[in-house]
Amino acid sequence: MHPRASELLYVLMGSLDVGFLGTTNKLFTQKLQEGDILVFPKGLVHFQFNSDANNAALALSAFGSASPGTVSVPNSVFNSTTDDNVLALSFKTDVANIQKIKSGLSG
């Protein structure tokens, strides 16, 4: 998350699965292809990952500020309605590890 700037993501090669959590914790997702552009709104938790293990992806990010900042937001990520499979792919792990992380944050 970038508290001081929106992020523009441009896919140069391949495809990316992207998403962000809206202000009501609703998950918005989309698959971007080469040439696609997406703006992640300022201050919202977001992700991007390449779900195609056989083809590389390349993207360029730009910010609306020279100092966009970043915030570590484990509770926003792991205590949301995001599907455990999406989290597992995003963090390059398995669902069992995602569930361990979630249980560690709840106690």
PDB file of N, CA and C in Angstrom:
ATOM      1  N   MET A   1       0.847  -1.171   0.000  1.00  0.00           N
ATOM      2  CA  MET A   1       0.000   0.000   0.000  1.00  0.00           C
ATOM      3  C   MET A   1       0.893   1.235   0.000  1.00  0.00           C
ATOM      4  N   HIS A   2       0.467   2.229  -0.713  1.00  0.00           N
ATOM      5  CA  HIS A   2       1.218   3.484  -0.812  1.00  0.00           C
ATOM      6  C   HIS A   2       0.313   4.615  -0.317  1.00  0.00           C
ATOM      7  N   PRO A   3       0.572   5.131   0.882  1.00  0.00           N
ATOM      8  CA  PRO A   3      -0.335   6.113   1.480  1.00  0.00           C
ATOM      9  C   PRO A   3      -0.305   7.499   0.837  1.00  0.00           C
ATOM     10  N   ARG A   4       0.733   7.792   0.049  1.00  0.00           N
ATOM     11  CA  ARG A   4       0.847   9.142  -0.498  1.00  0.00           C
ATOM     12  C   ARG A   4       0.780   9.204  -2.025  1.00  0.00           C
ATOM     13  N   ALA A   5       0.429   8.092  -2.681  1.00  0.00           N
ATOM     14  CA  ALA A   5       0.371   8.129  -4.147  1.00  0.00           C
ATOM     15  C   ALA A   5      -0.389   6.937  -4.705  1.00  0.00           C
ATOM     16  N   SER A   6      -1.046   7.167  -5.823  1.00  0.00           N
ATOM     17  CA  SER A   6      -1.605   6.069  -6.606  1.00  0.00           C
ATOM     18  C   SER A   6      -0.463   5.429  -7.390  1.00  0.00           C
ATOM     19  N   GLU A   7      -0.670   4.177  -7.809  1.00  0.00           N
ATOM     20  CA  GLU A   7       0.341   3.469  -8.595  1.00  0.00           C
ATOM     21  C   GLU A   7      -0.239   3.118  -9.960  1.00  0.00           C
ATOM     22  N   LEU A   8       0.484   3.463 -10.997  1.00  0.00           N
ATOM     23  CA  LEU A   8       0.121   3.099 -12.358  1.00  0.00           C
ATOM     24  C   LEU A   8       0.947   1.877 -12.742  1.00  0.00           C
ATOM     25  N   LEU A   9       0.296   0.815 -13.182  1.00  0.00           N
ATOM     26  CA  LEU A   9       0.980  -0.416 -13.584  1.00  0.00           C
ATOM     27  C   LEU A   9       0.730  -0.645 -15.067  1.00  0.00           C
ATOM     28  N   TYR A  10       1.805  -0.784 -15.835  1.00  0.00           N
ATOM     29  CA  TYR A  10       1.729  -1.017 -17.279  1.00  0.00           C
ATOM     30  C   TYR A  10       2.392  -2.352 -17.582  1.00  0.00           C
ATOM     31  N   VAL A  11       1.671  -3.271 -18.199  1.00  0.00           N
ATOM     32  CA  VAL A  11       2.207  -4.595 -18.511  1.00  0.00           C
ATOM     33  C   VAL A  11       2.948  -4.523 -19.849  1.00  0.00           C
ATOM     34  N   LEU A  12       4.255  -4.728 -19.779  1.00  0.00           N
ATOM     35  CA  LEU A  12       5.098  -4.673 -20.970  1.00  0.00           C
ATOM     36  C   LEU A  12       5.141  -6.004 -21.714  1.00  0.00           C
ATOM     37  N   MET A  13       5.049  -7.117 -20.947  1.00  0.00           N
ATOM     38  CA  MET A  13       5.174  -8.441 -21.544  1.00  0.00           C
ATOM     39  C   MET A  13       4.416  -9.449 -20.691  1.00  0.00           C
ATOM     40  N   GLY A  14       3.754 -10.386 -21.324  1.00  0.00           N
ATOM     41  CA  GLY A  14       3.062 -11.441 -20.594  1.00  0.00           C
ATOM     42  C   GLY A  14       1.737 -10.970 -20.021  1.00  0.00           C
ATOM     43  N   SER A  15       1.351 -11.608 -18.924  1.00  0.00           N
ATOM     44  CA  SER A  15       0.092 -11.246 -18.266  1.00  0.00           C
ATOM     45  C   SER A  15       0.271 -11.290 -16.758  1.00  0.00           C
ATOM     46  N   LEU A  16      -0.539 -10.522 -16.059  1.00  0.00           N
ATOM     47  CA  LEU A  16      -0.509 -10.464 -14.600  1.00  0.00           C
ATOM     48  C   LEU A  16      -1.931 -10.528 -14.063  1.00  0.00           C
ATOM     49  N   ASP A  17      -2.090 -11.260 -12.979  1.00  0.00           N
ATOM     50  CA  ASP A  17      -3.331 -11.206 -12.215  1.00  0.00           C
ATOM     51  C   ASP A  17      -3.144 -10.106 -11.187  1.00  0.00           C
ATOM     52  N   VAL A  18      -4.079  -9.177 -11.132  1.00  0.00           N
ATOM     53  CA  VAL A  18      -3.955  -8.032 -10.234  1.00  0.00           C
ATOM     54  C   VAL A  18      -5.242  -7.859  -9.441  1.00  0.00           C
ATOM     55  N   GLY A  19      -5.128  -7.138  -8.357  1.00  0.00           N
ATOM     56  CA  GLY A  19      -6.314  -6.836  -7.579  1.00  0.00           C
ATOM     57  C   GLY A  19      -6.022  -5.849  -6.476  1.00  0.00           C
ATOM     58  N   PHE A  20      -7.091  -5.319  -5.932  1.00  0.00           N
ATOM     59  CA  PHE A  20      -6.956  -4.448  -4.767  1.00  0.00           C
ATOM     60  C   PHE A  20      -8.207  -4.560  -3.922  1.00  0.00           C
ATOM     61  N   LEU A  21      -8.054  -4.220  -2.647  1.00  0.00           N
ATOM     62  CA  LEU A  21      -9.175  -4.208  -1.719  1.00  0.00           C
ATOM     63  C   LEU A  21      -9.726  -2.801  -1.658  1.00  0.00           C
ATOM     64  N   GLY A  22     -11.015  -2.655  -1.948  1.00  0.00           N
ATOM     65  CA  GLY A  22     -11.657  -1.352  -1.869  1.00  0.00           C
ATOM     66  C   GLY A  22     -11.810  -0.899  -0.430  1.00  0.00           C
ATOM     67  N   THR A  23     -12.375   0.258  -0.254  1.00  0.00           N
ATOM     68  CA  THR A  23     -12.507   0.833   1.092  1.00  0.00           C
ATOM     69  C   THR A  23     -13.474   0.062   1.979  1.00  0.00           C
ATOM     70  N   THR A  24     -14.280  -0.825   1.391  1.00  0.00           N
ATOM     71  CA  THR A  24     -15.187  -1.665   2.187  1.00  0.00           C
ATOM     72  C   THR A  24     -14.685  -3.107   2.261  1.00  0.00           C
ATOM     73  N   ASN A  25     -13.402  -3.311   1.969  1.00  0.00           N
ATOM     74  CA  ASN A  25     -12.757  -4.630   1.938  1.00  0.00           C
ATOM     75  C   ASN A  25     -13.306  -5.539   0.849  1.00  0.00           C
ATOM     76  N   LYS A  26     -13.935  -4.972  -0.176  1.00  0.00           N
ATOM     77  CA  LYS A  26     -14.353  -5.752  -1.337  1.00  0.00           C
ATOM     78  C   LYS A  26     -13.145  -5.933  -2.247  1.00  0.00           C
ATOM     79  N   LEU A  27     -12.937  -7.169  -2.706  1.00  0.00           N
ATOM     80  CA  LEU A  27     -11.812  -7.479  -3.576  1.00  0.00           C
ATOM     81  C   LEU A  27     -12.183  -7.234  -5.038  1.00  0.00           C
ATOM     82  N   PHE A  28     -11.374  -6.435  -5.725  1.00  0.00           N
ATOM     83  CA  PHE A  28     -11.510  -6.191  -7.157  1.00  0.00           C
ATOM     84  C   PHE A  28     -10.330  -6.862  -7.847  1.00  0.00           C
ATOM     85  N   THR A  29     -10.593  -7.739  -8.820  1.00  0.00           N
ATOM     86  CA  THR A  29      -9.517  -8.446  -9.510  1.00  0.00           C
ATOM     87  C   THR A  29      -9.684  -8.334 -11.020  1.00  0.00           C
ATOM     88  N   GLN A  30      -8.566  -8.539 -11.710  1.00  0.00           N
ATOM     89  CA  GLN A  30      -8.574  -8.500 -13.165  1.00  0.00           C
ATOM     90  C   GLN A  30      -7.308  -9.179 -13.670  1.00  0.00           C
ATOM     91  N   LYS A  31      -7.377  -9.754 -14.844  1.00  0.00           N
ATOM     92  CA  LYS A  31      -6.191 -10.297 -15.508  1.00  0.00           C
ATOM     93  C   LYS A  31      -5.759  -9.283 -16.562  1.00  0.00           C
ATOM     94  N   LEU A  32      -4.542  -8.779 -16.418  1.00  0.00           N
ATOM     95  CA  LEU A  32      -4.006  -7.809 -17.370  1.00  0.00           C
ATOM     96  C   LEU A  32      -3.135  -8.520 -18.392  1.00  0.00           C
ATOM     97  N   GLN A  33      -3.237  -8.083 -19.641  1.00  0.00           N
ATOM     98  CA  GLN A  33      -2.431  -8.619 -20.735  1.00  0.00           C
ATOM     99  C   GLN A  33      -1.429  -7.555 -21.180  1.00  0.00           C
ATOM    100  N   GLU A  34      -0.484  -7.966 -22.003  1.00  0.00           N
ATOM    101  CA  GLU A  34       0.502  -7.044 -22.550  1.00  0.00           C
ATOM    102  C   GLU A  34      -0.192  -5.819 -23.147  1.00  0.00           C
ATOM    103  N   GLY A  35       0.264  -4.631 -22.740  1.00  0.00           N
ATOM    104  CA  GLY A  35      -0.316  -3.381 -23.218  1.00  0.00           C
ATOM    105  C   GLY A  35      -1.385  -2.799 -22.314  1.00  0.00           C
ATOM    106  N   ASP A  36      -1.867  -3.584 -21.351  1.00  0.00           N
ATOM    107  CA  ASP A  36      -2.893  -3.088 -20.426  1.00  0.00           C
ATOM    108  C   ASP A  36      -2.288  -2.189 -19.353  1.00  0.00           C
ATOM    109  N   ILE A  37      -3.100  -1.273 -18.864  1.00  0.00           N
ATOM    110  CA  ILE A  37      -2.718  -0.341 -17.801  1.00  0.00           C
ATOM    111  C   ILE A  37      -3.781  -0.399 -16.712  1.00  0.00           C
ATOM    112  N   LEU A  38      -3.337  -0.335 -15.459  1.00  0.00           N
ATOM    113  CA  LEU A  38      -4.255  -0.289 -14.322  1.00  0.00           C
ATOM    114  C   LEU A  38      -3.716   0.713 -13.310  1.00  0.00           C
ATOM    115  N   VAL A  39      -4.613   1.425 -12.664  1.00  0.00           N
ATOM    116  CA  VAL A  39      -4.227   2.324 -11.577  1.00  0.00           C
ATOM    117  C   VAL A  39      -4.713   1.729 -10.267  1.00  0.00           C
ATOM    118  N   PHE A  40      -3.775   1.524  -9.337  1.00  0.00           N
ATOM    119  CA  PHE A  40      -4.130   1.142  -7.978  1.00  0.00           C
ATOM    120  C   PHE A  40      -4.349   2.441  -7.204  1.00  0.00           C
ATOM    121  N   PRO A  41      -5.534   2.656  -6.658  1.00  0.00           N
ATOM    122  CA  PRO A  41      -5.797   3.905  -5.942  1.00  0.00           C
ATOM    123  C   PRO A  41      -4.887   4.091  -4.720  1.00  0.00           C
ATOM    124  N   LYS A  42      -4.605   5.321  -4.438  1.00  0.00           N
ATOM    125  CA  LYS A  42      -3.769   5.678  -3.292  1.00  0.00           C
ATOM    126  C   LYS A  42      -4.340   5.077  -2.012  1.00  0.00           C
ATOM    127  N   GLY A  43      -3.459   4.479  -1.208  1.00  0.00           N
ATOM    128  CA  GLY A  43      -3.835   4.008   0.117  1.00  0.00           C
ATOM    129  C   GLY A  43      -4.556   2.678   0.175  1.00  0.00           C
ATOM    130  N   LEU A  44      -4.738   1.985  -0.950  1.00  0.00           N
ATOM    131  CA  LEU A  44      -5.446   0.707  -0.924  1.00  0.00           C
ATOM    132  C   LEU A  44      -4.476  -0.466  -1.050  1.00  0.00           C
ATOM    133  N   VAL A  45      -4.756  -1.529  -0.320  1.00  0.00           N
ATOM    134  CA  VAL A  45      -3.961  -2.750  -0.397  1.00  0.00           C
ATOM    135  C   VAL A  45      -4.143  -3.346  -1.789  1.00  0.00           C
ATOM    136  N   HIS A  46      -3.032  -3.727  -2.419  1.00  0.00           N
ATOM    137  CA  HIS A  46      -3.109  -4.267  -3.766  1.00  0.00           C
ATOM    138  C   HIS A  46      -2.062  -5.350  -3.981  1.00  0.00           C
ATOM    139  N   PHE A  47      -2.220  -6.080  -5.081  1.00  0.00           N
ATOM    140  CA  PHE A  47      -1.268  -7.137  -5.414  1.00  0.00           C
ATOM    141  C   PHE A  47      -1.210  -7.313  -6.923  1.00  0.00           C
ATOM    142  N   GLN A  48      -0.130  -7.939  -7.363  1.00  0.00           N
ATOM    143  CA  GLN A  48      -0.006  -8.389  -8.736  1.00  0.00           C
ATOM    144  C   GLN A  48       0.887  -9.624  -8.738  1.00  0.00           C
ATOM    145  N   PHE A  49       0.524 -10.610  -9.557  1.00  0.00           N
ATOM    146  CA  PHE A  49       1.365 -11.797  -9.679  1.00  0.00           C
ATOM    147  C   PHE A  49       1.171 -12.432 -11.049  1.00  0.00           C
ATOM    148  N   ASN A  50       2.194 -13.169 -11.466  1.00  0.00           N
ATOM    149  CA  ASN A  50       2.157 -13.896 -12.726  1.00  0.00           C
ATOM    150  C   ASN A  50       1.719 -15.322 -12.427  1.00  0.00           C
ATOM    151  N   SER A  51       0.525 -15.697 -12.855  1.00  0.00           N
ATOM    152  CA  SER A  51       0.016 -17.042 -12.593  1.00  0.00           C
ATOM    153  C   SER A  51       0.428 -18.039 -13.677  1.00  0.00           C
ATOM    154  N   ASP A  52       1.142 -17.578 -14.689  1.00  0.00           N
ATOM    155  CA  ASP A  52       1.579 -18.443 -15.786  1.00  0.00           C
ATOM    156  C   ASP A  52       3.043 -18.825 -15.582  1.00  0.00           C
ATOM    157  N   ALA A  53       3.276 -19.997 -15.000  1.00  0.00           N
ATOM    158  CA  ALA A  53       4.638 -20.440 -14.684  1.00  0.00           C
ATOM    159  C   ALA A  53       5.485 -20.670 -15.935  1.00  0.00           C
ATOM    160  N   ASN A  54       4.863 -20.800 -17.089  1.00  0.00           N
ATOM    161  CA  ASN A  54       5.605 -21.089 -18.318  1.00  0.00           C
ATOM    162  C   ASN A  54       6.006 -19.850 -19.106  1.00  0.00           C
ATOM    163  N   ASN A  55       5.478 -18.694 -18.739  1.00  0.00           N
ATOM    164  CA  ASN A  55       5.775 -17.464 -19.473  1.00  0.00           C
ATOM    165  C   ASN A  55       6.067 -16.326 -18.508  1.00  0.00           C
ATOM    166  N   ALA A  56       7.176 -15.653 -18.750  1.00  0.00           N
ATOM    167  CA  ALA A  56       7.560 -14.530 -17.900  1.00  0.00           C
ATOM    168  C   ALA A  56       6.629 -13.343 -18.136  1.00  0.00           C
ATOM    169  N   ALA A  57       6.557 -12.495 -17.137  1.00  0.00           N
ATOM    170  CA  ALA A  57       5.806 -11.241 -17.251  1.00  0.00           C
ATOM    171  C   ALA A  57       6.730 -10.101 -16.846  1.00  0.00           C
ATOM    172  N   LEU A  58       6.511  -8.951 -17.440  1.00  0.00           N
ATOM    173  CA  LEU A  58       7.296  -7.767 -17.120  1.00  0.00           C
ATOM    174  C   LEU A  58       6.348  -6.580 -17.069  1.00  0.00           C
ATOM    175  N   ALA A  59       6.461  -5.787 -16.014  1.00  0.00           N
ATOM    176  CA  ALA A  59       5.583  -4.628 -15.858  1.00  0.00           C
ATOM    177  C   ALA A  59       6.389  -3.439 -15.358  1.00  0.00           C
ATOM    178  N   LEU A  60       5.865  -2.269 -15.609  1.00  0.00           N
ATOM    179  CA  LEU A  60       6.470  -1.018 -15.172  1.00  0.00           C
ATOM    180  C   LEU A  60       5.485  -0.311 -14.256  1.00  0.00           C
ATOM    181  N   SER A  61       5.979   0.139 -13.103  1.00  0.00           N
ATOM    182  CA  SER A  61       5.141   0.892 -12.166  1.00  0.00           C
ATOM    183  C   SER A  61       5.607   2.333 -12.107  1.00  0.00           C
ATOM    184  N   ALA A  62       4.651   3.234 -11.972  1.00  0.00           N
ATOM    185  CA  ALA A  62       4.946   4.653 -11.787  1.00  0.00           C
ATOM    186  C   ALA A  62       4.006   5.178 -10.710  1.00  0.00           C
ATOM    187  N   PHE A  63       4.488   6.148  -9.958  1.00  0.00           N
ATOM    188  CA  PHE A  63       3.725   6.694  -8.839  1.00  0.00           C
ATOM    189  C   PHE A  63       3.441   8.173  -9.052  1.00  0.00           C
ATOM    190  N   GLY A  64       2.347   8.646  -8.451  1.00  0.00           N
ATOM    191  CA  GLY A  64       1.955  10.041  -8.556  1.00  0.00           C
ATOM    192  C   GLY A  64       2.662  10.935  -7.558  1.00  0.00           C
ATOM    193  N   SER A  65       3.753  10.449  -6.980  1.00  0.00           N
ATOM    194  CA  SER A  65       4.520  11.220  -6.005  1.00  0.00           C
ATOM    195  C   SER A  65       5.944  10.693  -6.004  1.00  0.00           C
ATOM    196  N   ALA A  66       6.897  11.576  -5.727  1.00  0.00           N
ATOM    197  CA  ALA A  66       8.287  11.142  -5.611  1.00  0.00           C
ATOM    198  C   ALA A  66       8.503  10.327  -4.342  1.00  0.00           C
ATOM    199  N   SER A  67       7.574  10.427  -3.405  1.00  0.00           N
ATOM    200  CA  SER A  67       7.681   9.705  -2.139  1.00  0.00           C
ATOM    201  C   SER A  67       6.343   9.035  -1.824  1.00  0.00           C
ATOM    202  N   PRO A  68       6.014   7.937  -2.536  1.00  0.00           N
ATOM    203  CA  PRO A  68       4.709   7.312  -2.349  1.00  0.00           C
ATOM    204  C   PRO A  68       4.546   6.626  -1.005  1.00  0.00           C
ATOM    205  N   GLY A  69       5.659   6.214  -0.409  1.00  0.00           N
ATOM    206  CA  GLY A  69       5.604   5.493   0.859  1.00  0.00           C
ATOM    207  C   GLY A  69       5.078   4.083   0.679  1.00  0.00           C
ATOM    208  N   THR A  70       5.370   3.257   1.630  1.00  0.00           N
ATOM    209  CA  THR A  70       4.811   1.905   1.678  1.00  0.00           C
ATOM    210  C   THR A  70       4.429   1.602   3.114  1.00  0.00           C
ATOM    211  N   VAL A  71       3.410   0.797   3.270  1.00  0.00           N
ATOM    212  CA  VAL A  71       2.933   0.418   4.596  1.00  0.00           C
ATOM    213  C   VAL A  71       2.797  -1.096   4.623  1.00  0.00           C
ATOM    214  N   SER A  72       3.355  -1.719   5.641  1.00  0.00           N
ATOM    215  CA  SER A  72       3.174  -3.155   5.828  1.00  0.00           C
ATOM    216  C   SER A  72       1.804  -3.371   6.456  1.00  0.00           C
ATOM    217  N   VAL A  73       0.984  -4.141   5.805  1.00  0.00           N
ATOM    218  CA  VAL A  73      -0.402  -4.277   6.258  1.00  0.00           C
ATOM    219  C   VAL A  73      -0.846  -5.735   6.376  1.00  0.00           C
ATOM    220  N   PRO A  74      -0.172  -6.518   7.212  1.00  0.00           N
ATOM    221  CA  PRO A  74      -0.545  -7.934   7.302  1.00  0.00           C
ATOM    222  C   PRO A  74      -1.996  -8.162   7.706  1.00  0.00           C
ATOM    223  N   ASN A  75      -2.508  -7.380   8.623  1.00  0.00           N
ATOM    224  CA  ASN A  75      -3.901  -7.586   9.030  1.00  0.00           C
ATOM    225  C   ASN A  75      -4.872  -7.267   7.904  1.00  0.00           C
ATOM    226  N   SER A  76      -4.581  -6.254   7.110  1.00  0.00           N
ATOM    227  CA  SER A  76      -5.455  -5.921   5.983  1.00  0.00           C
ATOM    228  C   SER A  76      -5.440  -7.018   4.925  1.00  0.00           C
ATOM    229  N   VAL A  77      -4.296  -7.633   4.735  1.00  0.00           N
ATOM    230  CA  VAL A  77      -4.184  -8.675   3.717  1.00  0.00           C
ATOM    231  C   VAL A  77      -4.785  -9.988   4.196  1.00  0.00           C
ATOM    232  N   PHE A  78      -4.381 -10.426   5.383  1.00  0.00           N
ATOM    233  CA  PHE A  78      -4.753 -11.766   5.833  1.00  0.00           C
ATOM    234  C   PHE A  78      -6.091 -11.829   6.559  1.00  0.00           C
ATOM    235  N   ASN A  79      -6.638 -10.705   6.963  1.00  0.00           N
ATOM    236  CA  ASN A  79      -7.950 -10.700   7.607  1.00  0.00           C
ATOM    237  C   ASN A  79      -9.016 -10.106   6.691  1.00  0.00           C
ATOM    238  N   SER A  80      -8.819 -10.256   5.392  1.00  0.00           N
ATOM    239  CA  SER A  80      -9.775  -9.752   4.401  1.00  0.00           C
ATOM    240  C   SER A  80     -10.581 -10.924   3.835  1.00  0.00           C
ATOM    241  N   THR A  81     -11.393 -10.615   2.846  1.00  0.00           N
ATOM    242  CA  THR A  81     -12.182 -11.658   2.181  1.00  0.00           C
ATOM    243  C   THR A  81     -11.441 -12.274   0.997  1.00  0.00           C
ATOM    244  N   THR A  82     -10.164 -11.928   0.834  1.00  0.00           N
ATOM    245  CA  THR A  82      -9.381 -12.484  -0.264  1.00  0.00           C
ATOM    246  C   THR A  82      -9.266 -13.994  -0.117  1.00  0.00           C
ATOM    247  N   ASP A  83      -9.533 -14.703  -1.179  1.00  0.00           N
ATOM    248  CA  ASP A  83      -9.475 -16.162  -1.175  1.00  0.00           C
ATOM    249  C   ASP A  83      -8.069 -16.648  -0.795  1.00  0.00           C
ATOM    250  N   ASP A  84      -7.998 -17.698   0.017  1.00  0.00           N
ATOM    251  CA  ASP A  84      -6.708 -18.239   0.455  1.00  0.00           C
ATOM    252  C   ASP A  84      -5.840 -18.677  -0.724  1.00  0.00           C
ATOM    253  N   ASN A  85      -6.443 -19.156  -1.802  1.00  0.00           N
ATOM    254  CA  ASN A  85      -5.662 -19.554  -2.978  1.00  0.00           C
ATOM    255  C   ASN A  85      -4.992 -18.350  -3.637  1.00  0.00           C
ATOM    256  N   VAL A  86      -5.684 -17.219  -3.693  1.00  0.00           N
ATOM    257  CA  VAL A  86      -5.101 -15.992  -4.247  1.00  0.00           C
ATOM    258  C   VAL A  86      -3.935 -15.538  -3.376  1.00  0.00           C
ATOM    259  N   LEU A  87      -4.121 -15.579  -2.053  1.00  0.00           N
ATOM    260  CA  LEU A  87      -3.033 -15.207  -1.148  1.00  0.00           C
ATOM    261  C   LEU A  87      -1.844 -16.147  -1.312  1.00  0.00           C
ATOM    262  N   ALA A  88      -2.107 -17.439  -1.414  1.00  0.00           N
ATOM    263  CA  ALA A  88      -1.024 -18.416  -1.568  1.00  0.00           C
ATOM    264  C   ALA A  88      -0.224 -18.135  -2.842  1.00  0.00           C
ATOM    265  N   LEU A  89      -0.903 -17.876  -3.943  1.00  0.00           N
ATOM    266  CA  LEU A  89      -0.210 -17.545  -5.189  1.00  0.00           C
ATOM    267  C   LEU A  89       0.550 -16.228  -5.075  1.00  0.00           C
ATOM    268  N   SER A  90      -0.057 -15.241  -4.438  1.00  0.00           N
ATOM    269  CA  SER A  90       0.573 -13.925  -4.299  1.00  0.00           C
ATOM    270  C   SER A  90       1.854 -13.985  -3.483  1.00  0.00           C
ATOM    271  N   PHE A  91       1.867 -14.843  -2.477  1.00  0.00           N
ATOM    272  CA  PHE A  91       3.026 -14.950  -1.589  1.00  0.00           C
ATOM    273  C   PHE A  91       3.892 -16.168  -1.892  1.00  0.00           C
ATOM    274  N   LYS A  92       3.606 -16.836  -3.009  1.00  0.00           N
ATOM    275  CA  LYS A  92       4.387 -17.993  -3.452  1.00  0.00           C
ATOM    276  C   LYS A  92       4.531 -19.034  -2.346  1.00  0.00           C
ATOM    277  N   THR A  93       3.407 -19.416  -1.781  1.00  0.00           N
ATOM    278  CA  THR A  93       3.373 -20.422  -0.730  1.00  0.00           C
ATOM    279  C   THR A  93       2.149 -21.297  -0.964  1.00  0.00           C
ATOM    280  N   ASP A  94       1.759 -22.044   0.048  1.00  0.00           N
ATOM    281  CA  ASP A  94       0.566 -22.872  -0.093  1.00  0.00           C
ATOM    282  C   ASP A  94      -0.512 -22.399   0.878  1.00  0.00           C
ATOM    283  N   VAL A  95      -1.705 -22.937   0.712  1.00  0.00           N
ATOM    284  CA  VAL A  95      -2.853 -22.524   1.518  1.00  0.00           C
ATOM    285  C   VAL A  95      -2.629 -22.832   2.995  1.00  0.00           C
ATOM    286  N   ALA A  96      -1.959 -23.941   3.300  1.00  0.00           N
ATOM    287  CA  ALA A  96      -1.693 -24.289   4.704  1.00  0.00           C
ATOM    288  C   ALA A  96      -0.882 -23.194   5.397  1.00  0.00           C
ATOM    289  N   ASN A  97       0.121 -22.646   4.723  1.00  0.00           N
ATOM    290  CA  ASN A  97       0.909 -21.559   5.319  1.00  0.00           C
ATOM    291  C   ASN A  97       0.084 -20.288   5.483  1.00  0.00           C
ATOM    292  N   ILE A  98      -0.772 -19.999   4.520  1.00  0.00           N
ATOM    293  CA  ILE A  98      -1.650 -18.829   4.638  1.00  0.00           C
ATOM    294  C   ILE A  98      -2.537 -18.971   5.868  1.00  0.00           C
ATOM    295  N   GLN A  99      -3.082 -20.157   6.078  1.00  0.00           N
ATOM    296  CA  GLN A  99      -3.943 -20.386   7.238  1.00  0.00           C
ATOM    297  C   GLN A  99      -3.164 -20.285   8.548  1.00  0.00           C
ATOM    298  N   LYS A 100      -1.898 -20.700   8.552  1.00  0.00           N
ATOM    299  CA  LYS A 100      -1.051 -20.539   9.748  1.00  0.00           C
ATOM    300  C   LYS A 100      -0.832 -19.057  10.048  1.00  0.00           C
ATOM    301  N   ILE A 101      -0.563 -18.291   9.011  1.00  0.00           N
ATOM    302  CA  ILE A 101      -0.371 -16.846   9.198  1.00  0.00           C
ATOM    303  C   ILE A 101      -1.642 -16.222   9.753  1.00  0.00           C
ATOM    304  N   LYS A 102      -2.780 -16.567   9.160  1.00  0.00           N
ATOM    305  CA  LYS A 102      -4.054 -16.024   9.635  1.00  0.00           C
ATOM    306  C   LYS A 102      -4.300 -16.369  11.096  1.00  0.00           C
ATOM    307  N   SER A 103      -4.020 -17.599  11.481  1.00  0.00           N
ATOM    308  CA  SER A 103      -4.253 -17.990  12.879  1.00  0.00           C
ATOM    309  C   SER A 103      -3.292 -17.266  13.814  1.00  0.00           C
ATOM    310  N   GLY A 104      -2.081 -16.988  13.364  1.00  0.00           N
ATOM    311  CA  GLY A 104      -1.125 -16.238  14.175  1.00  0.00           C
ATOM    312  C   GLY A 104      -1.524 -14.789  14.368  1.00  0.00           C
ATOM    313  N   LEU A 105      -2.214 -14.217  13.408  1.00  0.00           N
ATOM    314  CA  LEU A 105      -2.652 -12.824  13.509  1.00  0.00           C
ATOM    315  C   LEU A 105      -3.919 -12.670  14.335  1.00  0.00           C
ATOM    316  N   SER A 106      -4.696 -13.735  14.448  1.00  0.00           N
ATOM    317  CA  SER A 106      -5.975 -13.625  15.159  1.00  0.00           C
ATOM    318  C   SER A 106      -5.821 -13.742  16.669  1.00  0.00           C
ATOM    319  N   GLY A 107      -4.688 -14.196  17.127  1.00  0.00           N
ATOM    320  CA  GLY A 107      -4.529 -14.414  18.566  1.00  0.00           C
ATOM    321  C   GLY A 107      -3.634 -13.510  19.186  1.00  0.00           C
TER     322      GLY A 107
END
